[in-house]
CSV table of C-alpha atoms in Angstrom, one decimal:
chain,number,residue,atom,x,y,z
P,1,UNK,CA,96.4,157.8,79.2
P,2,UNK,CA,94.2,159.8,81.7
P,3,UNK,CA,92.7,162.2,78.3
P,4,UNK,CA,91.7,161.2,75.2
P,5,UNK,CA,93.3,161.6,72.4
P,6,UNK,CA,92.3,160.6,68.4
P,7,UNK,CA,94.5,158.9,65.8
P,8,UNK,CA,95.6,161.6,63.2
P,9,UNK,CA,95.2,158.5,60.5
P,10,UNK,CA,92.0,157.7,61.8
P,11,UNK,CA,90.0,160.6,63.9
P,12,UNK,CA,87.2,158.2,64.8
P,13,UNK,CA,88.7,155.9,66.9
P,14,UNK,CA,91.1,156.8,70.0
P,15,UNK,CA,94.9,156.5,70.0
P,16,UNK,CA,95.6,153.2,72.1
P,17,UNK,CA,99.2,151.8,70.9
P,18,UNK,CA,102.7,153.4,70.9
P,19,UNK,CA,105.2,152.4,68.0
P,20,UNK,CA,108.4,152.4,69.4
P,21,UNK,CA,110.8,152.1,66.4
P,22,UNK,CA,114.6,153.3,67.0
P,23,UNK,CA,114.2,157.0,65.8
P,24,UNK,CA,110.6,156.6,64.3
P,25,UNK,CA,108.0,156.4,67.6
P,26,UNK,CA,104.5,157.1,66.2
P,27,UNK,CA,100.9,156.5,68.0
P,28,UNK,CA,97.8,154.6,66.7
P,29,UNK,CA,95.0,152.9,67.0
P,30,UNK,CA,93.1,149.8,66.4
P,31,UNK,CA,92.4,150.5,62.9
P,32,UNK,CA,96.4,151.4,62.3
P,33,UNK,CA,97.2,147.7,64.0
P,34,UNK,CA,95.0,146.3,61.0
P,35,UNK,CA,96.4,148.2,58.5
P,36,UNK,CA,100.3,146.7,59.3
P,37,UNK,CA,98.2,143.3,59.6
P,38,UNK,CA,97.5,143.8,56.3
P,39,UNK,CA,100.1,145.2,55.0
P,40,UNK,CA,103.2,142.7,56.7
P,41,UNK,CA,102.9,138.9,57.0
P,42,UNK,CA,106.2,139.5,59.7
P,43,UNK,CA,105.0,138.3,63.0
P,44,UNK,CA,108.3,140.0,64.3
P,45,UNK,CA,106.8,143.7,63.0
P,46,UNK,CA,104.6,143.8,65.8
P,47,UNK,CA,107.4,142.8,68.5
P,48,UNK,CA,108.3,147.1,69.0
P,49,UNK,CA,104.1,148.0,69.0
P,50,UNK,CA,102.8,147.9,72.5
P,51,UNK,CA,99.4,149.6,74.7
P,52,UNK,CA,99.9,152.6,76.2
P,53,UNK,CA,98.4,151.6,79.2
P,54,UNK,CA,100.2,148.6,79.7
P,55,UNK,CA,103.2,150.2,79.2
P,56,UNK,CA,102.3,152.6,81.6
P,57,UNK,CA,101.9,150.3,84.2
P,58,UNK,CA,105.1,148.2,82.8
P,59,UNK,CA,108.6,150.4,82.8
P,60,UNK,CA,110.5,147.4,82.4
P,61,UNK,CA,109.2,147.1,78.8
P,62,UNK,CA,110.8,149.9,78.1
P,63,UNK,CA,114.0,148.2,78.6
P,64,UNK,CA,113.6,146.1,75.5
P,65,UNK,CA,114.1,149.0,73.4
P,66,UNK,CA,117.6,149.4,74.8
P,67,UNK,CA,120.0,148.0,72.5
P,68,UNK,CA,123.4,147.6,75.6
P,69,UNK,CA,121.2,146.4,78.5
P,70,UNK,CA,122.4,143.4,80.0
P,71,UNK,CA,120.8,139.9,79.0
P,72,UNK,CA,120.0,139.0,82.7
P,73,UNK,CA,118.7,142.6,83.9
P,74,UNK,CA,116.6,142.2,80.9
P,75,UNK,CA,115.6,138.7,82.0
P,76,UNK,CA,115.7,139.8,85.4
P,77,UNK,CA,113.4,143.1,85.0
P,78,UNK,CA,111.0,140.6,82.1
P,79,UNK,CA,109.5,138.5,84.9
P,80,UNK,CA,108.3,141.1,86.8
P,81,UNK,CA,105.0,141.9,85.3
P,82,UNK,CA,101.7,143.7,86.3
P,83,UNK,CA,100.0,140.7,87.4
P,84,UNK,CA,102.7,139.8,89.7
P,85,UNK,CA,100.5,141.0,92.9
P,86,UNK,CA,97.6,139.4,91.9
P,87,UNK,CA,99.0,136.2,90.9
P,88,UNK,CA,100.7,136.0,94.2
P,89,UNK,CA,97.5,137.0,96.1
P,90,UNK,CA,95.3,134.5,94.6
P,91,UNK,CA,98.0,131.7,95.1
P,92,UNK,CA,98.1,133.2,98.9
P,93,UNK,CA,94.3,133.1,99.2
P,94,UNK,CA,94.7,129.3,97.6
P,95,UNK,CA,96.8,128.2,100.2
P,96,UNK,CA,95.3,130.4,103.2
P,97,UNK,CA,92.0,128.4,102.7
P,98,UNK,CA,93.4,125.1,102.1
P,99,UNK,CA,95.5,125.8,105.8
P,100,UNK,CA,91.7,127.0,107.2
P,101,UNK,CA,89.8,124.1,105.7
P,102,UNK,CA,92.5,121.5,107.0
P,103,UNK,CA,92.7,123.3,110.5
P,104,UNK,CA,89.1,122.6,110.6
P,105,UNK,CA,89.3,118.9,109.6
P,106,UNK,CA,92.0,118.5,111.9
P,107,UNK,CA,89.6,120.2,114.8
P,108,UNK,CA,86.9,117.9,114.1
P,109,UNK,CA,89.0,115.1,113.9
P,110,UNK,CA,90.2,115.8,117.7
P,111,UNK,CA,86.5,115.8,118.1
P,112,UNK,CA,85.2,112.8,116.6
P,113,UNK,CA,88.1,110.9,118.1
P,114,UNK,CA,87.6,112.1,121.7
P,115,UNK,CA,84.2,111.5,121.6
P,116,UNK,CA,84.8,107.7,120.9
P,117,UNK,CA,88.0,107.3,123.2
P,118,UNK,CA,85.6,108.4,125.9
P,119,UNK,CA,83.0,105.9,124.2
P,120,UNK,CA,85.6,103.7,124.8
P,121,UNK,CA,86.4,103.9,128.1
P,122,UNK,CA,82.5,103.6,129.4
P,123,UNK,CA,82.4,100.7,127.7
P,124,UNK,CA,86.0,99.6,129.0
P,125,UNK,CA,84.3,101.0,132.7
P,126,UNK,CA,81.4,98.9,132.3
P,127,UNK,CA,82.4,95.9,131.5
P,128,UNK,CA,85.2,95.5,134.4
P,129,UNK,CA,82.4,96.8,136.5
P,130,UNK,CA,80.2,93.5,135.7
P,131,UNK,CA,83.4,91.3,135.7
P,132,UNK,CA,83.9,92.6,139.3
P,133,UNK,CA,80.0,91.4,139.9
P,134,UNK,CA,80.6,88.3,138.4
P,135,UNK,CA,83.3,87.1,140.5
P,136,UNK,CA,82.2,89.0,143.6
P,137,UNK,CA,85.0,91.0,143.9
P,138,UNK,CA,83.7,93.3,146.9
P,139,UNK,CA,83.6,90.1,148.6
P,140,UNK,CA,87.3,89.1,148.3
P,141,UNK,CA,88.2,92.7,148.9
P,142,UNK,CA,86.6,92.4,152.1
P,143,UNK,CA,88.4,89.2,153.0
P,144,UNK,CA,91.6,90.9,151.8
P,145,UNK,CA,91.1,93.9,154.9
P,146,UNK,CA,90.1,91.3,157.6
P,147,UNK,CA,93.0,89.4,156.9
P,148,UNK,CA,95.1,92.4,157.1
P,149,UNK,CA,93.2,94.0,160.2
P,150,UNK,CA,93.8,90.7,161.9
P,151,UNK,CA,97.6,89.8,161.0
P,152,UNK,CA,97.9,93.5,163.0
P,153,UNK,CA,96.5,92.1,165.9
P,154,UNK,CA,98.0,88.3,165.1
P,155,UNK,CA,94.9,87.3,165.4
P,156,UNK,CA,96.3,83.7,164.2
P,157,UNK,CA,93.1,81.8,164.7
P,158,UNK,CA,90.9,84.7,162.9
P,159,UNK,CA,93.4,84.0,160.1
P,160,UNK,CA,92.8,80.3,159.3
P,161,UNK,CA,89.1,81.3,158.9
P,162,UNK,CA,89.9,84.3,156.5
P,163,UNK,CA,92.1,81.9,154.7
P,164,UNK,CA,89.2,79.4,154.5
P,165,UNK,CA,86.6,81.5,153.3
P,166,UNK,CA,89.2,82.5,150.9
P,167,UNK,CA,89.2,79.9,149.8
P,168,UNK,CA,85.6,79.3,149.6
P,169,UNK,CA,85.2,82.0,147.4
P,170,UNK,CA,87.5,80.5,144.4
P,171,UNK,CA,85.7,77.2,145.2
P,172,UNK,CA,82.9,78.9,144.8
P,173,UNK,CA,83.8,80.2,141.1
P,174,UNK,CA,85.3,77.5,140.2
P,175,UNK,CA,81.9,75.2,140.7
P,176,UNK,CA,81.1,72.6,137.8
P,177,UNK,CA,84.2,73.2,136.7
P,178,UNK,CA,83.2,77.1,136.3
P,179,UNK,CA,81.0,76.9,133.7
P,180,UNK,CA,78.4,79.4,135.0
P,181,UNK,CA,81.1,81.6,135.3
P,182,UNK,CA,82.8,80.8,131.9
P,183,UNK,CA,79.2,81.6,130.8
P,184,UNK,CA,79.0,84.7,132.1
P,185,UNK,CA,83.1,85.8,130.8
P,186,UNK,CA,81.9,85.0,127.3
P,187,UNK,CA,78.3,87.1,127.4
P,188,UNK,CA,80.6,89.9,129.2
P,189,UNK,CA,83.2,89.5,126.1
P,190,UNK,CA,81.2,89.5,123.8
P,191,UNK,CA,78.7,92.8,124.8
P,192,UNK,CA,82.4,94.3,125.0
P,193,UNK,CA,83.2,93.5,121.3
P,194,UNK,CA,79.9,94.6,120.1
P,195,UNK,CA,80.1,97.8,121.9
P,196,UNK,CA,83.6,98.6,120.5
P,197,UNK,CA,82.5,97.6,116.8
P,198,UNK,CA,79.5,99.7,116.8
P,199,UNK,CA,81.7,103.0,117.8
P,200,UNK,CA,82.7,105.1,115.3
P,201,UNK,CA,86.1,105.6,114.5
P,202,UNK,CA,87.3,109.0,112.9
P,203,UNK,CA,88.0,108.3,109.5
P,204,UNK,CA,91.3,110.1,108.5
P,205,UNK,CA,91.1,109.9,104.6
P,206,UNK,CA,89.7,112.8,104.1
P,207,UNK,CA,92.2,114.4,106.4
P,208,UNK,CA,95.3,112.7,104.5
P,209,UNK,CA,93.3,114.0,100.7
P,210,UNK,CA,93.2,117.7,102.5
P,211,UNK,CA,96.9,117.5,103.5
P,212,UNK,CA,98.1,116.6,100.5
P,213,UNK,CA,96.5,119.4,99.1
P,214,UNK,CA,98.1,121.4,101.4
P,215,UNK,CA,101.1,120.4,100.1
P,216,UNK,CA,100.4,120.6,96.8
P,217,UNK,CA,99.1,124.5,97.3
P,218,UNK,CA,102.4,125.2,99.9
P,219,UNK,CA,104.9,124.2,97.2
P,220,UNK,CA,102.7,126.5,94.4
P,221,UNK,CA,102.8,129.4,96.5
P,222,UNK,CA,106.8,128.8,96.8
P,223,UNK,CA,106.9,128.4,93.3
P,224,UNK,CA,104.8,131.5,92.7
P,225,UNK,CA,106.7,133.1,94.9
P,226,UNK,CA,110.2,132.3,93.1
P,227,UNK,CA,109.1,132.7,89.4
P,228,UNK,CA,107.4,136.8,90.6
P,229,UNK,CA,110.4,137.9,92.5
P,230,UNK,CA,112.6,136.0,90.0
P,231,UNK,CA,114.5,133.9,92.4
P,232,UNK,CA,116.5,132.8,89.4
P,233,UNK,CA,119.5,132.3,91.2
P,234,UNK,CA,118.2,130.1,94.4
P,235,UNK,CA,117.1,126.9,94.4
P,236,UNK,CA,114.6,127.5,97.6
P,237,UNK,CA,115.1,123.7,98.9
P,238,UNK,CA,112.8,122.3,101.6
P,239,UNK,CA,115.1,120.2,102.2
P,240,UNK,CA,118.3,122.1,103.0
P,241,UNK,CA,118.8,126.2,103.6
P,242,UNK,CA,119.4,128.7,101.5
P,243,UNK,CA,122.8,128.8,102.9
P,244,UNK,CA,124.0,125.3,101.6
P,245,UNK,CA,122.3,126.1,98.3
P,246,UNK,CA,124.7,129.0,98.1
P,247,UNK,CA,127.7,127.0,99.1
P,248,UNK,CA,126.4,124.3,96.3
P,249,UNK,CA,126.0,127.3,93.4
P,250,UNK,CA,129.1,128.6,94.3
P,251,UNK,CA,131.3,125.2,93.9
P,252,UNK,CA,129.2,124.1,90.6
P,253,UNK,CA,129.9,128.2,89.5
P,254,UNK,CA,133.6,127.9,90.1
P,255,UNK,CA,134.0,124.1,88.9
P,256,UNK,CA,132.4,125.9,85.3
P,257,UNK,CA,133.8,128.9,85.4
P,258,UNK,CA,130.3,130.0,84.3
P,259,UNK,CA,127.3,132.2,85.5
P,260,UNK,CA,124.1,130.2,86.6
P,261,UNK,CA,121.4,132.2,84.6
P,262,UNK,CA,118.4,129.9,86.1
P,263,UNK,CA,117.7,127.5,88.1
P,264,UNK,CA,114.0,125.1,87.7
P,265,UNK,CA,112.7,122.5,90.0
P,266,UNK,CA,112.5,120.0,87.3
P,267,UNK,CA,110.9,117.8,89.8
P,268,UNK,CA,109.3,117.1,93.2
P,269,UNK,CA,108.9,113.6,94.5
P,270,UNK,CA,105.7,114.5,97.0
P,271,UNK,CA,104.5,116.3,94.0
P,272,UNK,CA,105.5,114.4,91.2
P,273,UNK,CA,105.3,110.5,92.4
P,274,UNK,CA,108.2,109.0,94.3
P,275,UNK,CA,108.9,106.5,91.4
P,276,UNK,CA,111.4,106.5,88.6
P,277,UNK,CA,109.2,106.6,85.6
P,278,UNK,CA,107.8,109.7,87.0
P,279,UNK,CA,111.6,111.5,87.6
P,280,UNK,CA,112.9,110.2,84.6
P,281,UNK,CA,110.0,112.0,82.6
P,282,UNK,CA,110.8,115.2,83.9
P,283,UNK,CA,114.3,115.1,83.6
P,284,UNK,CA,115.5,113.3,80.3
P,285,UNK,CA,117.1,115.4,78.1
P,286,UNK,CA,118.6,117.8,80.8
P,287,UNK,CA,121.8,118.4,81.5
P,288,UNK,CA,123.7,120.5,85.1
P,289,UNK,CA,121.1,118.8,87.0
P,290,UNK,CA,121.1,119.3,91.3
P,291,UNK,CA,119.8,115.7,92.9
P,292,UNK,CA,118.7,116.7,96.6
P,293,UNK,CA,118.0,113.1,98.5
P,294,UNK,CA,115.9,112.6,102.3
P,295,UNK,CA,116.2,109.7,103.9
P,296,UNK,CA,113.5,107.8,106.1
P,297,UNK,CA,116.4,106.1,107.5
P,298,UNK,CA,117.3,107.3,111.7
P,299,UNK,CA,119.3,110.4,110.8
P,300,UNK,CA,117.5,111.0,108.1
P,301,UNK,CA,120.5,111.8,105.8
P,302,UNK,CA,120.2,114.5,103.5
P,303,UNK,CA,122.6,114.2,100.5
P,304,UNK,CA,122.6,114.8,97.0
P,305,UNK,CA,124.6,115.0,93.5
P,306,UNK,CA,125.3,117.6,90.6
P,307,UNK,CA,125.8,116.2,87.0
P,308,UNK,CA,126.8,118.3,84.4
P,309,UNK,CA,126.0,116.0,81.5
P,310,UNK,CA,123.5,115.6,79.7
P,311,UNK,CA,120.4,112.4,80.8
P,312,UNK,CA,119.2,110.2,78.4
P,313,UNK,CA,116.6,107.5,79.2
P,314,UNK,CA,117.3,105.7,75.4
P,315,UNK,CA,120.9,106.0,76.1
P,316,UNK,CA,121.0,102.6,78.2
P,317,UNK,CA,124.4,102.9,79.2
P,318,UNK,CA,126.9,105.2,80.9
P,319,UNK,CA,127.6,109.3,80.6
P,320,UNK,CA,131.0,110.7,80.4
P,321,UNK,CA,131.4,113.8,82.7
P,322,UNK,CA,134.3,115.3,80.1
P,323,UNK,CA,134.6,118.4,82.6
P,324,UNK,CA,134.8,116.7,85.7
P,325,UNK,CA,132.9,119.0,87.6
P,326,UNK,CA,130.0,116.4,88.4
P,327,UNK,CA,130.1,116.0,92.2
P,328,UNK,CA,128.4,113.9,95.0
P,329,UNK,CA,127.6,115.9,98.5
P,330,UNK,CA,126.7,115.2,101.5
P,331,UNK,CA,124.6,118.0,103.8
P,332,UNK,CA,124.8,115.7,106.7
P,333,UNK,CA,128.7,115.5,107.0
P,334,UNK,CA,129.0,118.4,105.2
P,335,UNK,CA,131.1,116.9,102.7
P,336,UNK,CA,131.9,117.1,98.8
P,337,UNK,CA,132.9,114.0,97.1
P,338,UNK,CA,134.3,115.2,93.7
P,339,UNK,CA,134.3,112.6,90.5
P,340,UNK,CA,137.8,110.8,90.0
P,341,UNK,CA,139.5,111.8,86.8
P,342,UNK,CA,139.8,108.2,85.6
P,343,UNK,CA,136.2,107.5,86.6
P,344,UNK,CA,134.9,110.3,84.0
P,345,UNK,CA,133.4,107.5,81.7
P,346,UNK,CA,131.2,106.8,84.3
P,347,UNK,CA,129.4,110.1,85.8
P,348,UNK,CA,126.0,108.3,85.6
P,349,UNK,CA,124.0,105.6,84.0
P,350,UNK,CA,121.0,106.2,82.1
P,351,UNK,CA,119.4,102.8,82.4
P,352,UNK,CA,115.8,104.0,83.8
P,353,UNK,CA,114.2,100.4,83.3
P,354,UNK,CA,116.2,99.5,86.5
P,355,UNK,CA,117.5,102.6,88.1
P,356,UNK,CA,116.0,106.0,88.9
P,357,UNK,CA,119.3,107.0,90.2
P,358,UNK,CA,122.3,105.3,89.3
P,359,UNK,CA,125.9,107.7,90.2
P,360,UNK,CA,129.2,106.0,89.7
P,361,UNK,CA,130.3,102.7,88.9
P,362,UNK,CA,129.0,99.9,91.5
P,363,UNK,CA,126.5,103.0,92.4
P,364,UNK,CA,128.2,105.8,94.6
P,365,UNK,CA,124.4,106.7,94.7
P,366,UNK,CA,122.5,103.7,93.5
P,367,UNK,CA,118.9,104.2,94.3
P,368,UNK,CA,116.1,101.6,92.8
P,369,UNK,CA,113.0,102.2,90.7
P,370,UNK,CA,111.2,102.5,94.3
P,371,UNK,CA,113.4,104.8,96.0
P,372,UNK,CA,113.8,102.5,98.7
P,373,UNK,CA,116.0,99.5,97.9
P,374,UNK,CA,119.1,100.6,96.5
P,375,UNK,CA,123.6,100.8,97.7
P,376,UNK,CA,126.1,103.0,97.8
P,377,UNK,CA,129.4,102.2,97.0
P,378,UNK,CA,130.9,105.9,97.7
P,379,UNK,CA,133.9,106.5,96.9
P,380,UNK,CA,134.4,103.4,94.0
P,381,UNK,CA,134.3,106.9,90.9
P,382,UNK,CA,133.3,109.6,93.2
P,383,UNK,CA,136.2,110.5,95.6
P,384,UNK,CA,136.0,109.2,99.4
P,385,UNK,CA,138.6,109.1,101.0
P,386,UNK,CA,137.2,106.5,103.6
P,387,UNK,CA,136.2,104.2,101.4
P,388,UNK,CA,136.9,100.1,101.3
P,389,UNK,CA,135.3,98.6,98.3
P,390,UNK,CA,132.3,98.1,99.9
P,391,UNK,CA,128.9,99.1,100.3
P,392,UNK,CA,128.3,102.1,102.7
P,393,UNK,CA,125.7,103.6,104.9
P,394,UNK,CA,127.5,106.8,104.9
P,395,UNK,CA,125.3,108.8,102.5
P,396,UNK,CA,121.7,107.3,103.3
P,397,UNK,CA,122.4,106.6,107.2
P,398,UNK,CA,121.4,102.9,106.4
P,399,UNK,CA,122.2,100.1,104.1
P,400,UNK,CA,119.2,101.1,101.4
P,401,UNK,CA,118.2,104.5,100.6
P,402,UNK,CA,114.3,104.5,101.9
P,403,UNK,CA,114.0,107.6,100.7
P,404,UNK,CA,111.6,110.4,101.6
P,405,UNK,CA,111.5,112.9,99.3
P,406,UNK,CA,113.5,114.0,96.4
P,407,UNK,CA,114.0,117.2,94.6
P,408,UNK,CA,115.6,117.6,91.0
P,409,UNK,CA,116.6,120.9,89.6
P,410,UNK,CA,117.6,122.3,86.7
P,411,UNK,CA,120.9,124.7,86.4
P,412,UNK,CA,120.2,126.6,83.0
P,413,UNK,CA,124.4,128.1,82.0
């Protein structure tokens, strides 16, 4: 409030909060907010008593005192706060310096390794420079243009001596059995080596620790991004567009019959660890989970799963999918490869000691502990209509997985 004004209850101190009971809003202070504290051991008392200058600054509290507004305008309007801005800023700023900083390592890098490339190459210059002194290469050069100055002018009996000085020279060389020479090759090699070894290499390490938290600040300013504009309804993949996602939602919405109120990256492989201890701790316990898979292999195959039912990592054995509305896709071939009705029994199998990912019997998507050895057997309880009862390289564009990254999220119905 721009003017000051004092609590009636209490002149001395300044009216700060606004009590907004259905037909009963009152104003107070400090010293009113210890009197109820006093007064009511009801945590929930307080839930109606806000500051007048965050609610200022915050219309959509208001909202709360509405008794018909819809539960997801409400949660909608809830996550957009004051420090919305800020928090996006300084997450911006975050990730604006780590891009700088890694710009700069990346520049002096290029440096460093220039600088010993052309190191390199003097030394590379050098030593075929005392090679060519060794064996007197000027020398054979020379006998190399006479010979071709005289075949011009068959100059046959100019020839035979060019031929025999020739051969002269290797004679030459090749004196004692060449051991001078051999000599010499081995003092040559061995000032090369030295040389080489005493030149100093870039090392990257620092470069790969800076990129990773590139990453790492990249993926919190998407996140930030997401939870302050609310992007409760998009999953914001790296790994396919906002489009597919759509078409994804849309199939899951339909398959349910039911809103999506949510969605949470539950995990993030580069983020998380690419291992299935790691996954399974993030998602056990969920349920209408979206699997997103990249493969390493040529191709690189993007494809993916959606499983309604709940994961349990003590379950050791199979999930029923009682709706049927668990599906495995593929963004590659742009195909959707629905669960088979008498395959229900067998959704997924929550057997973490040996699987990180295990869809369908015989594993539609069987993917290891690793995320690189694994099979797929599409189309054994996931419909295909290609398929032979026999592992496939459909999905992962190869006869293993080798994946790249992997992203989990949670749909929240």
């Amino acid at each position: 409030m721009e003017t000051s004004i004092h609590c009636q209850l209490h002149q001395e101190y300044q009216v700060q909060y606004i009590f907004l009971n259905q037909n009963n809003i009152k104003f107070g202070c400090i010293e009113c907010i210890s009197d109820l504290q006093d007064e009511n051991h009801n945590a929930n008392i307080f839930k109606n008593i806000f500051l007048l200058h965050d609610i200022q600054s915050s219309p959509q509290k208001l909202l709360t005192q509405i008794s018909n507004i819809d539960d997801q305008n409400l949660q909608f309007y809830s996550c957009l706060h004051k420090k919305t801005e800020t928090i996006i800023m300084q997450t911006f700023q975050n990730w604006e310096n780590n891009m700088r900083n890694f710009q700069k390592k990346i520049d002096n890098i290029i440096l460093q390794q220039k600088e010993f490339v052309e190191q390199l190459l003097i030394n590379y210059k050098n030593t075929i420079k005392q090679l060519q002194q060794e064996i007197k290469f000027e020398e054979f050069q020379n006998l190399i243009k006479e010979f071709g100055t005289a075949n011009e002018k068959l100059q046959n009996d100019v020839l035979e001596q060019i031929s025999h000085k020739i051969t002269q020279h290797f004679e030459s060389l090749d004196k004692n059995n060449a051991k001078e020479l051999n000599e010499s090759l081995k003092r040559i090699k061995q000032e090369y080596i030295n040389q080489a070894e005493n030149l100093n290499q870039p090392d990257i390490q620092e470069l790969q620790t800076s990129f990773q938290q590139l990453i790492k600040s990249t993926n919190d300013l998407y996140s930030q991004m997401g939870k302050s504009f609310n992007y409760i309804t998009q999953m914001n993949s790296s790994l396919i567009p906002n489009s597919y996602s759509k078409y994804l939602l849309g199939l899951i919405k339909n398959k349910l019959n039911q809103d999506i109120k949510q969605i949470k990256l539950l995990y993030l492989g580069s983020r998380d660890g690419l291992n299935g201890q790691s996954l399974w701790n993030k998602i056990d316990g969920k349920k209408h989970l979206i699997y997103i898979f990249k493969s390493k292999n040529p191709g690189n195959n993007i494809f993916g799963s959606y499983i309604s039912c709940k994961v349990n990592q003590d379950l050791n054995n199979w999930q029923s999918d009682e709706s049927l509305s668990s599906f495995i896709f593929s963004y590659t071939h742009n195909e959707i490869y629905p669960l088979k009705q008498s395959q229900k029994q067998h959704a997924i199998l929550c057997q973490p000691i040996s699987y990180a990912v295990w869809i369908g019997m015989s594993g539609n998507i069987g993917i290891c502990n690793d995320f690189i050895n694994g099979q797929s057997y599409l189309g054994s309880s996931y419909e295909w209509d290609k398929f032979e009862n026999q592992r496939s390289s459909h999905l992962f564009g190869g006869d293993s997985p080798n994946i790249e990254e992997c992203e989990v999220y949670e749909l929240q119905i």
